[in-house]
CSV table of N, CA and C in Angstrom, one decimal:
chain,number,residue,atom,x,y,z
A,1,MET,N,0.9,-1.3,-0.1
A,1,MET,CA,-0.1,-0.1,0.1
A,1,MET,C,0.9,1.2,0.0
A,2,ILE,N,0.6,2.3,-0.7
A,2,ILE,CA,1.0,3.5,-0.8
A,2,ILE,C,0.8,4.3,0.6
A,3,LYS,N,1.9,4.8,1.3
A,3,LYS,CA,1.5,5.6,2.2
A,3,LYS,C,1.5,7.1,2.2
A,4,PHE,N,2.6,7.6,1.2
A,4,PHE,CA,2.4,9.0,0.7
A,4,PHE,C,2.9,9.2,-0.6
A,5,PHE,N,2.7,10.2,-1.3
A,5,PHE,CA,3.3,10.7,-2.6
A,5,PHE,C,3.6,12.1,-2.5
A,6,LEU,N,5.2,12.3,-2.7
A,6,LEU,CA,5.5,13.7,-2.8
A,6,LEU,C,6.1,14.1,-4.2
A,7,MET,N,6.1,15.5,-4.5
A,7,MET,CA,6.7,15.8,-5.5
A,7,MET,C,7.6,16.8,-5.0
A,8,VAL,N,8.9,16.8,-5.2
A,8,VAL,CA,10.0,17.9,-4.7
A,8,VAL,C,11.0,18.4,-5.8
A,9,ASN,N,11.3,19.6,-5.4
A,9,ASN,CA,12.3,20.2,-6.5
A,9,ASN,C,13.5,20.1,-6.0
A,10,LYS,N,14.8,20.4,-6.8
A,10,LYS,CA,16.0,19.9,-6.2
A,10,LYS,C,16.4,21.0,-5.0
A,11,GLN,N,15.8,21.8,-4.6
A,11,GLN,CA,16.0,22.7,-3.5
A,11,GLN,C,15.6,22.1,-2.4
A,12,GLY,N,14.6,21.1,-2.5
A,12,GLY,CA,14.1,20.4,-1.2
A,12,GLY,C,12.8,20.9,-1.0
A,13,GLN,N,12.1,21.7,-1.9
A,13,GLN,CA,10.9,22.2,-1.6
A,13,GLN,C,9.7,21.3,-1.8
A,14,THR,N,9.0,21.1,-1.0
A,14,THR,CA,7.9,20.1,-1.5
A,14,THR,C,6.8,20.8,-2.5
A,15,ARG,N,6.3,20.2,-3.7
A,15,ARG,CA,5.5,21.0,-4.6
A,15,ARG,C,4.2,20.2,-4.4
A,16,LEU,N,4.3,19.0,-4.1
A,16,LEU,CA,3.1,18.3,-4.1
A,16,LEU,C,3.0,17.0,-2.8
A,17,SER,N,2.0,16.9,-2.1
A,17,SER,CA,1.9,16.1,-1.0
A,17,SER,C,0.8,15.4,-0.9
A,18,ARG,N,0.5,14.1,-1.0
A,18,ARG,CA,-0.6,13.3,-0.7
A,18,ARG,C,-0.6,12.4,0.2
A,19,TYR,N,-1.2,12.1,1.3
A,19,TYR,CA,-1.0,11.2,2.3
A,19,TYR,C,-2.2,10.3,2.4
A,20,TYR,N,-2.0,8.9,2.3
A,20,TYR,CA,-2.9,7.9,2.5
A,20,TYR,C,-3.3,7.5,3.6
A,21,GLU,N,-2.6,7.7,4.8
A,21,GLU,CA,-2.8,7.6,5.9
A,21,GLU,C,-2.5,8.7,7.1
A,22,HIS,N,-3.3,8.8,8.2
A,22,HIS,CA,-3.3,10.1,8.8
A,22,HIS,C,-1.9,10.2,9.4
A,23,ILE,N,-1.3,11.3,9.4
A,23,ILE,CA,0.1,11.6,9.8
A,23,ILE,C,-0.2,13.1,10.5
A,24,GLU,N,0.2,13.4,11.6
A,24,GLU,CA,0.0,14.9,12.1
A,24,GLU,C,0.7,15.8,11.1
A,25,ILE,N,0.5,17.0,11.3
A,25,ILE,CA,1.2,18.1,10.5
A,25,ILE,C,2.6,18.3,10.9
A,26,LYS,N,2.9,18.5,12.2
A,26,LYS,CA,4.1,18.5,12.5
A,26,LYS,C,5.1,17.2,12.1
A,27,LYS,N,4.5,16.3,12.3
A,27,LYS,CA,5.2,14.9,11.8
A,27,LYS,C,5.3,14.7,10.2
A,28,ARG,N,4.2,15.4,9.6
A,28,ARG,CA,4.5,15.2,8.2
A,28,ARG,C,5.6,16.2,7.8
A,29,THR,N,5.8,17.5,8.4
A,29,THR,CA,6.9,18.2,8.1
A,29,THR,C,8.3,17.5,8.3
A,30,MET,N,8.2,16.9,9.5
A,30,MET,CA,9.5,16.3,9.7
A,30,MET,C,10.0,15.2,8.9
A,31,LEU,N,9.1,14.4,8.6
A,31,LEU,CA,8.9,13.2,7.5
A,31,LEU,C,9.5,13.6,6.3
A,32,GLU,N,8.8,14.8,5.8
A,32,GLU,CA,9.0,15.1,4.4
A,32,GLU,C,10.6,15.7,4.3
A,33,ALA,N,11.0,16.2,5.3
A,33,ALA,CA,12.3,16.7,5.4
A,33,ALA,C,13.4,15.7,5.4
A,34,GLU,N,13.1,14.6,6.3
A,34,GLU,CA,14.1,13.5,6.3
A,34,GLU,C,14.1,12.8,5.0
A,35,VAL,N,12.9,12.4,4.5
A,35,VAL,CA,12.7,11.7,3.1
A,35,VAL,C,13.4,12.8,2.2
A,36,ILE,N,13.1,13.7,2.1
A,36,ILE,CA,13.9,14.7,1.1
A,36,ILE,C,15.4,14.7,1.1
A,37,LYS,N,15.8,14.8,2.4
A,37,LYS,CA,17.3,14.6,2.4
A,37,LYS,C,17.6,13.4,2.1
A,38,ASN,N,17.1,12.3,2.4
A,38,ASN,CA,17.8,11.1,2.1
A,38,ASN,C,17.7,10.8,0.4
A,39,CYS,N,16.6,11.4,-0.2
A,39,CYS,CA,16.8,11.2,-1.5
A,39,CYS,C,17.6,12.0,-2.5
A,40,LEU,N,17.5,13.3,-2.0
A,40,LEU,CA,18.4,14.3,-2.7
A,40,LEU,C,20.0,14.1,-2.6
A,41,SER,N,20.4,13.3,-1.3
A,41,SER,CA,21.6,13.2,-1.1
A,41,SER,C,22.3,12.2,-1.9
A,42,ARG,N,21.5,11.3,-2.6
A,42,ARG,CA,22.0,10.0,-3.1
A,42,ARG,C,22.4,10.4,-4.6
A,43,SER,N,23.6,9.7,-5.1
A,43,SER,CA,24.0,9.9,-6.4
A,43,SER,C,23.1,9.3,-7.4
A,44,LYS,N,23.1,9.6,-8.7
A,44,LYS,CA,22.4,8.9,-9.8
A,44,LYS,C,22.7,7.4,-10.0
A,45,ASP,N,24.0,7.0,-9.5
A,45,ASP,CA,24.4,5.6,-9.7
A,45,ASP,C,23.8,4.9,-8.6
A,46,GLN,N,23.2,5.2,-7.5
A,46,GLN,CA,22.6,4.6,-6.4
A,46,GLN,C,21.1,4.1,-6.7
A,47,CYS,N,20.8,3.0,-6.2
A,47,CYS,CA,19.4,2.4,-6.2
A,47,CYS,C,18.4,3.4,-6.0
A,48,SER,N,17.0,3.4,-6.5
A,48,SER,CA,16.2,4.4,-6.4
A,48,SER,C,15.1,3.7,-5.4
A,49,PHE,N,15.6,2.9,-4.5
A,49,PHE,CA,14.7,2.1,-3.5
A,49,PHE,C,15.6,2.2,-2.1
A,50,ILE,N,14.9,2.9,-1.0
A,50,ILE,CA,15.6,3.1,0.2
A,50,ILE,C,14.7,2.6,1.2
A,51,GLU,N,15.4,1.6,2.1
A,51,GLU,CA,14.6,1.2,3.4
A,51,GLU,C,14.6,2.4,4.3
A,52,TYR,N,13.6,2.9,4.8
A,52,TYR,CA,13.5,3.9,5.8
A,52,TYR,C,12.4,3.6,6.8
A,53,LYS,N,12.8,3.6,8.0
A,53,LYS,CA,12.0,3.5,9.2
A,53,LYS,C,11.1,2.1,8.9
A,54,ASP,N,9.9,2.0,9.0
A,54,ASP,CA,9.1,1.1,8.9
A,54,ASP,C,8.3,1.0,7.5
A,55,PHE,N,8.9,1.6,6.4
A,55,PHE,CA,8.5,1.6,5.0
A,55,PHE,C,9.6,1.8,4.3
A,56,LYS,N,9.5,1.7,2.9
A,56,LYS,CA,10.3,2.0,1.9
A,56,LYS,C,9.8,3.1,1.1
A,57,LEU,N,11.0,3.8,0.4
A,57,LEU,CA,10.9,4.9,-0.3
A,57,LEU,C,11.3,4.4,-1.6
A,58,VAL,N,10.5,4.9,-2.6
A,58,VAL,CA,10.8,4.7,-4.1
A,58,VAL,C,10.7,6.0,-4.8
A,59,TYR,N,11.8,6.3,-5.5
A,59,TYR,CA,11.9,7.8,-6.0
A,59,TYR,C,12.4,7.5,-7.5
A,60,ARG,N,12.3,8.6,-8.1
A,60,ARG,CA,13.0,9.0,-9.6
A,60,ARG,C,12.9,10.4,-9.8
A,61,GLN,N,14.1,10.6,-10.4
A,61,GLN,CA,14.3,12.2,-10.7
A,61,GLN,C,13.8,12.4,-12.0
A,62,TYR,N,13.3,13.4,-12.3
A,62,TYR,CA,13.1,14.0,-13.7
A,62,TYR,C,13.6,15.6,-13.7
A,63,ALA,N,14.7,15.7,-14.4
A,63,ALA,CA,15.3,16.9,-14.5
A,63,ALA,C,15.3,17.7,-12.9
A,64,ALA,N,14.7,18.8,-12.8
A,64,ALA,CA,15.0,19.2,-11.4
A,64,ALA,C,13.8,18.8,-10.4
A,65,LEU,N,13.0,17.8,-10.8
A,65,LEU,CA,12.0,17.3,-9.9
A,65,LEU,C,12.1,15.8,-9.4
A,66,PHE,N,11.8,15.7,-8.1
A,66,PHE,CA,12.0,14.4,-7.8
A,66,PHE,C,10.5,14.0,-7.3
A,67,VAL,N,10.1,12.6,-7.7
A,67,VAL,CA,8.8,12.1,-7.2
A,67,VAL,C,9.3,10.9,-6.2
A,68,VAL,N,8.7,11.2,-5.3
A,68,VAL,CA,9.1,10.2,-4.1
A,68,VAL,C,7.6,9.6,-3.5
A,69,ILE,N,7.5,8.2,-3.4
A,69,ILE,CA,6.4,7.5,-2.9
A,69,ILE,C,6.9,6.7,-1.8
A,70,GLY,N,6.2,6.7,-0.6
A,70,GLY,CA,6.4,5.9,0.5
A,70,GLY,C,5.5,4.7,0.4
A,71,ILE,N,5.9,3.5,0.6
A,71,ILE,CA,5.2,2.3,0.6
A,71,ILE,C,5.5,1.2,1.7
A,72,ASP,N,4.6,0.4,1.8
A,72,ASP,CA,4.8,-0.6,3.1
A,72,ASP,C,5.3,-1.7,2.5
A,73,HIS,N,5.8,-2.7,3.1
A,73,HIS,CA,6.9,-3.7,2.8
A,73,HIS,C,6.2,-4.6,1.9
A,74,THR,N,4.8,-4.7,1.7
A,74,THR,CA,4.2,-5.6,1.0
A,74,THR,C,4.0,-5.4,-0.5
A,75,GLU,N,4.0,-3.9,-0.7
A,75,GLU,CA,4.1,-3.3,-2.1
A,75,GLU,C,5.3,-3.7,-3.0
A,76,ASN,N,5.0,-4.0,-4.2
A,76,ASN,CA,6.0,-4.3,-5.1
A,76,ASN,C,6.9,-2.9,-5.6
A,77,GLU,N,8.2,-2.8,-5.4
A,77,GLU,CA,8.9,-1.5,-5.8
A,77,GLU,C,9.0,-1.1,-7.1
A,78,MET,N,9.0,-2.4,-8.0
A,78,MET,CA,9.1,-2.0,-9.5
A,78,MET,C,7.9,-1.5,-10.1
A,79,ALA,N,6.8,-1.9,-9.6
A,79,ALA,CA,5.5,-1.5,-9.8
A,79,ALA,C,5.3,0.0,-9.7
A,80,VAL,N,5.9,0.4,-8.3
A,80,VAL,CA,5.6,1.8,-7.9
A,80,VAL,C,6.4,2.7,-8.8
A,81,TYR,N,7.7,2.1,-8.8
A,81,TYR,CA,8.8,2.8,-9.9
A,81,TYR,C,8.1,3.2,-11.1
A,82,GLU,N,7.3,2.0,-11.7
A,82,GLU,CA,6.8,2.3,-13.2
A,82,GLU,C,5.6,3.2,-13.0
A,83,LEU,N,4.8,3.0,-11.8
A,83,LEU,CA,3.7,4.0,-11.5
A,83,LEU,C,4.2,5.6,-11.8
A,84,ILE,N,5.4,5.7,-11.1
A,84,ILE,CA,6.0,7.3,-11.2
A,84,ILE,C,6.1,7.5,-12.6
A,85,HIS,N,6.7,6.6,-13.4
A,85,HIS,CA,7.1,7.1,-14.8
A,85,HIS,C,5.8,7.3,-15.6
A,86,ASN,N,4.9,6.3,-15.3
A,86,ASN,CA,3.6,6.5,-15.8
A,86,ASN,C,2.8,7.8,-15.4
A,87,PHE,N,2.8,8.2,-14.2
A,87,PHE,CA,2.3,9.6,-13.6
A,87,PHE,C,3.1,10.7,-14.4
A,88,VAL,N,4.4,10.8,-14.5
A,88,VAL,CA,5.0,11.7,-15.4
A,88,VAL,C,4.9,11.7,-16.7
A,89,GLU,N,4.5,10.6,-17.3
A,89,GLU,CA,4.2,10.7,-18.7
A,89,GLU,C,2.7,11.1,-19.0
A,90,VAL,N,1.9,11.1,-17.9
A,90,VAL,CA,0.5,11.3,-18.1
A,90,VAL,C,0.5,13.2,-17.9
A,91,LEU,N,1.4,13.5,-16.8
A,91,LEU,CA,1.6,14.9,-16.9
A,91,LEU,C,2.2,15.5,-17.9
A,92,ASP,N,3.0,14.9,-18.6
A,92,ASP,CA,3.6,15.4,-19.9
A,92,ASP,C,2.6,15.5,-21.1
A,93,LYS,N,1.8,14.4,-21.1
A,93,LYS,CA,0.6,14.4,-22.1
A,93,LYS,C,-0.4,15.6,-21.9
A,94,TYR,N,-0.6,15.9,-20.7
A,94,TYR,CA,-1.8,16.8,-20.5
A,94,TYR,C,-1.4,18.4,-20.5
A,95,PHE,N,0.0,18.5,-19.7
A,95,PHE,CA,0.4,19.9,-19.7
A,95,PHE,C,1.4,20.0,-20.7
A,96,SER,N,1.7,21.1,-21.2
A,96,SER,CA,2.7,21.4,-22.3
A,96,SER,C,4.1,21.8,-21.5
A,97,ARG,N,4.2,22.3,-20.7
A,97,ARG,CA,5.4,22.5,-19.8
A,97,ARG,C,5.1,22.9,-18.5
A,98,VAL,N,4.3,24.1,-18.1
A,98,VAL,CA,4.3,24.4,-16.7
A,98,VAL,C,3.1,23.8,-15.8
A,99,ILE,N,3.5,22.9,-14.8
A,99,ILE,CA,2.6,22.3,-14.2
A,99,ILE,C,2.2,22.9,-12.8
A,100,MET,N,3.1,23.6,-12.3
A,100,MET,CA,3.1,24.3,-11.0
A,100,MET,C,1.9,25.2,-10.7
A,101,PHE,N,1.5,25.7,-11.7
A,101,PHE,CA,0.4,26.6,-11.8
A,101,PHE,C,-1.0,25.9,-11.8
A,102,ASN,N,-0.9,24.6,-12.2
A,102,ASN,CA,-2.1,23.8,-12.3
A,102,ASN,C,-2.1,22.7,-11.3
A,103,LEU,N,-1.9,22.9,-10.0
A,103,LEU,CA,-1.8,21.8,-9.1
A,103,LEU,C,-3.0,21.3,-8.9
A,104,ASP,N,-4.2,21.7,-9.1
A,104,ASP,CA,-5.5,21.2,-8.9
A,104,ASP,C,-5.7,20.1,-10.1
A,105,ARG,N,-5.2,20.3,-11.2
A,105,ARG,CA,-5.2,19.3,-12.2
A,105,ARG,C,-4.4,18.4,-11.9
A,106,VAL,N,-3.1,18.4,-11.4
A,106,VAL,CA,-2.1,17.2,-11.0
A,106,VAL,C,-2.8,16.6,-9.7
A,107,HIS,N,-3.5,17.0,-9.0
A,107,HIS,CA,-4.3,16.4,-7.8
A,107,HIS,C,-5.3,15.2,-8.5
A,108,ILE,N,-6.0,15.9,-9.5
A,108,ILE,CA,-7.1,15.0,-10.1
A,108,ILE,C,-6.5,14.1,-10.8
A,109,ILE,N,-5.3,14.2,-11.5
A,109,ILE,CA,-4.6,13.1,-12.1
A,109,ILE,C,-4.0,12.1,-11.1
A,110,LEU,N,-3.6,12.5,-10.0
A,110,LEU,CA,-3.1,11.5,-9.1
A,110,LEU,C,-4.3,11.0,-8.4
A,111,ASP,N,-5.4,11.4,-8.3
A,111,ASP,CA,-6.4,10.8,-7.6
A,111,ASP,C,-7.1,9.8,-8.7
A,112,GLU,N,-7.0,10.0,-10.0
A,112,GLU,CA,-7.4,9.0,-10.9
A,112,GLU,C,-6.6,7.7,-10.8
A,113,MET,N,-5.2,7.9,-10.5
A,113,MET,CA,-4.4,6.7,-10.6
A,113,MET,C,-4.5,5.9,-9.2
A,114,VAL,N,-4.3,6.6,-8.0
A,114,VAL,CA,-4.1,6.2,-6.7
A,114,VAL,C,-5.4,6.5,-5.9
A,115,LEU,N,-6.1,5.6,-5.4
A,115,LEU,CA,-7.2,5.6,-4.4
A,115,LEU,C,-6.8,5.0,-3.2
A,116,ASN,N,-7.0,5.5,-2.1
A,116,ASN,CA,-6.6,5.0,-0.5
A,116,ASN,C,-5.5,4.4,-0.5
A,117,GLY,N,-4.4,4.8,-1.2
A,117,GLY,CA,-3.1,4.3,-1.2
A,117,GLY,C,-2.9,2.9,-2.3
A,118,CYS,N,-3.9,2.7,-3.1
A,118,CYS,CA,-4.0,1.4,-4.1
A,118,CYS,C,-3.9,2.0,-5.2
A,119,ILE,N,-3.0,1.4,-6.1
A,119,ILE,CA,-3.1,1.9,-7.7
A,119,ILE,C,-4.3,1.3,-8.3
A,120,VAL,N,-5.1,2.2,-8.9
A,120,VAL,CA,-6.4,1.8,-9.4
A,120,VAL,C,-6.5,2.0,-10.9
A,121,GLU,N,-5.7,2.7,-11.3
A,121,GLU,CA,-5.6,2.9,-13.0
A,121,GLU,C,-4.3,3.3,-13.6
A,122,THR,N,-4.0,2.8,-14.6
A,122,THR,CA,-2.7,3.1,-15.4
A,122,THR,C,-2.8,3.4,-16.6
A,123,ASN,N,-4.1,3.4,-17.4
A,123,ASN,CA,-4.3,3.7,-18.6
A,123,ASN,C,-4.4,5.3,-18.6
A,124,ARG,N,-3.5,5.8,-19.7
A,124,ARG,CA,-3.3,7.3,-19.7
A,124,ARG,C,-4.7,7.7,-20.3
A,125,ASN,N,-5.6,7.2,-21.4
A,125,ASN,CA,-6.4,7.9,-21.7
A,125,ASN,C,-7.7,7.9,-20.6
A,126,ARG,N,-8.0,6.7,-19.9
A,126,ARG,CA,-8.8,6.8,-18.8
A,126,ARG,C,-8.5,7.7,-17.5
A,127,ILE,N,-7.2,8.0,-17.4
A,127,ILE,CA,-6.8,8.9,-16.3
A,127,ILE,C,-7.2,10.2,-16.8
A,128,LEU,N,-7.0,10.7,-18.1
A,128,LEU,CA,-7.1,12.1,-18.5
A,128,LEU,C,-8.5,12.3,-18.9
A,129,ALA,N,-9.5,11.5,-19.0
A,129,ALA,CA,-11.0,11.4,-19.4
A,129,ALA,C,-11.3,12.5,-18.5
A,130,PRO,N,-11.5,12.6,-17.2
A,130,PRO,CA,-12.3,13.4,-16.5
A,130,PRO,C,-11.7,15.1,-16.7
A,131,LEU,N,-10.3,15.1,-17.0
A,131,LEU,CA,-9.8,16.4,-17.0
A,131,LEU,C,-10.3,17.0,-18.5
A,132,LEU,N,-10.3,16.2,-19.4
A,132,LEU,CA,-10.7,16.7,-20.6
A,132,LEU,C,-12.3,17.2,-20.7
A,133,VAL,N,-13.1,16.5,-20.0
A,133,VAL,CA,-14.5,16.6,-19.7
A,133,VAL,C,-14.6,18.3,-19.0
A,134,LEU,N,-13.8,18.3,-17.9
A,134,LEU,CA,-13.6,19.6,-17.2
A,134,LEU,C,-13.4,20.7,-18.1
A,135,ASP,N,-12.3,20.4,-19.0
A,135,ASP,CA,-11.8,21.6,-20.0
A,135,ASP,C,-12.9,21.7,-20.9
A,136,LYS,N,-13.7,20.9,-21.3
A,136,LYS,CA,-14.8,21.2,-22.3
A,136,LYS,C,-15.8,22.2,-21.6
A,137,VAL,N,-16.1,21.8,-20.4
A,137,VAL,CA,-17.1,22.4,-19.7
A,137,VAL,C,-16.6,23.9,-19.5
A,138,ALA,N,-15.3,24.0,-19.2
A,138,ALA,CA,-14.7,25.4,-19.0
A,138,ALA,C,-14.9,26.1,-20.2
A,139,GLU,N,-14.7,25.7,-21.4
A,139,GLU,CA,-14.4,26.4,-22.5
A,139,GLU,C,-16.1,26.8,-23.1
A,140,SER,N,-17.0,26.0,-22.6
A,140,SER,CA,-18.4,26.5,-22.9
A,140,SER,C,-19.0,27.4,-22.1
């Protein structure tokens, strides 16, 4: 099961966070700082899976953006690694360049892919269908 989903820039600033189990705000801040420090300090030659406390971290770097997912020990790391790539491909398909001004749309995409910590959809066309409907309604 996915515990949390983070998008972080190279400066260590969280751009998007989604938690799938309750964690207090102070603990979230501390957790994010530690997770970001662990992922950003690793070289590109190192593995993208990290054992951290009672869960695993799976991350991928895309230019200046890191996508980090915290999972429990029952989840398949490679499936989550591919989920990250699929998520970024969906973002790339929907947005031309700038995604940080459209965080509401990014949340919709993430919600279409992950529900309550479980991967529910990977088909790009089905993930983007609700957004395309919203865009048509907004145009009219």
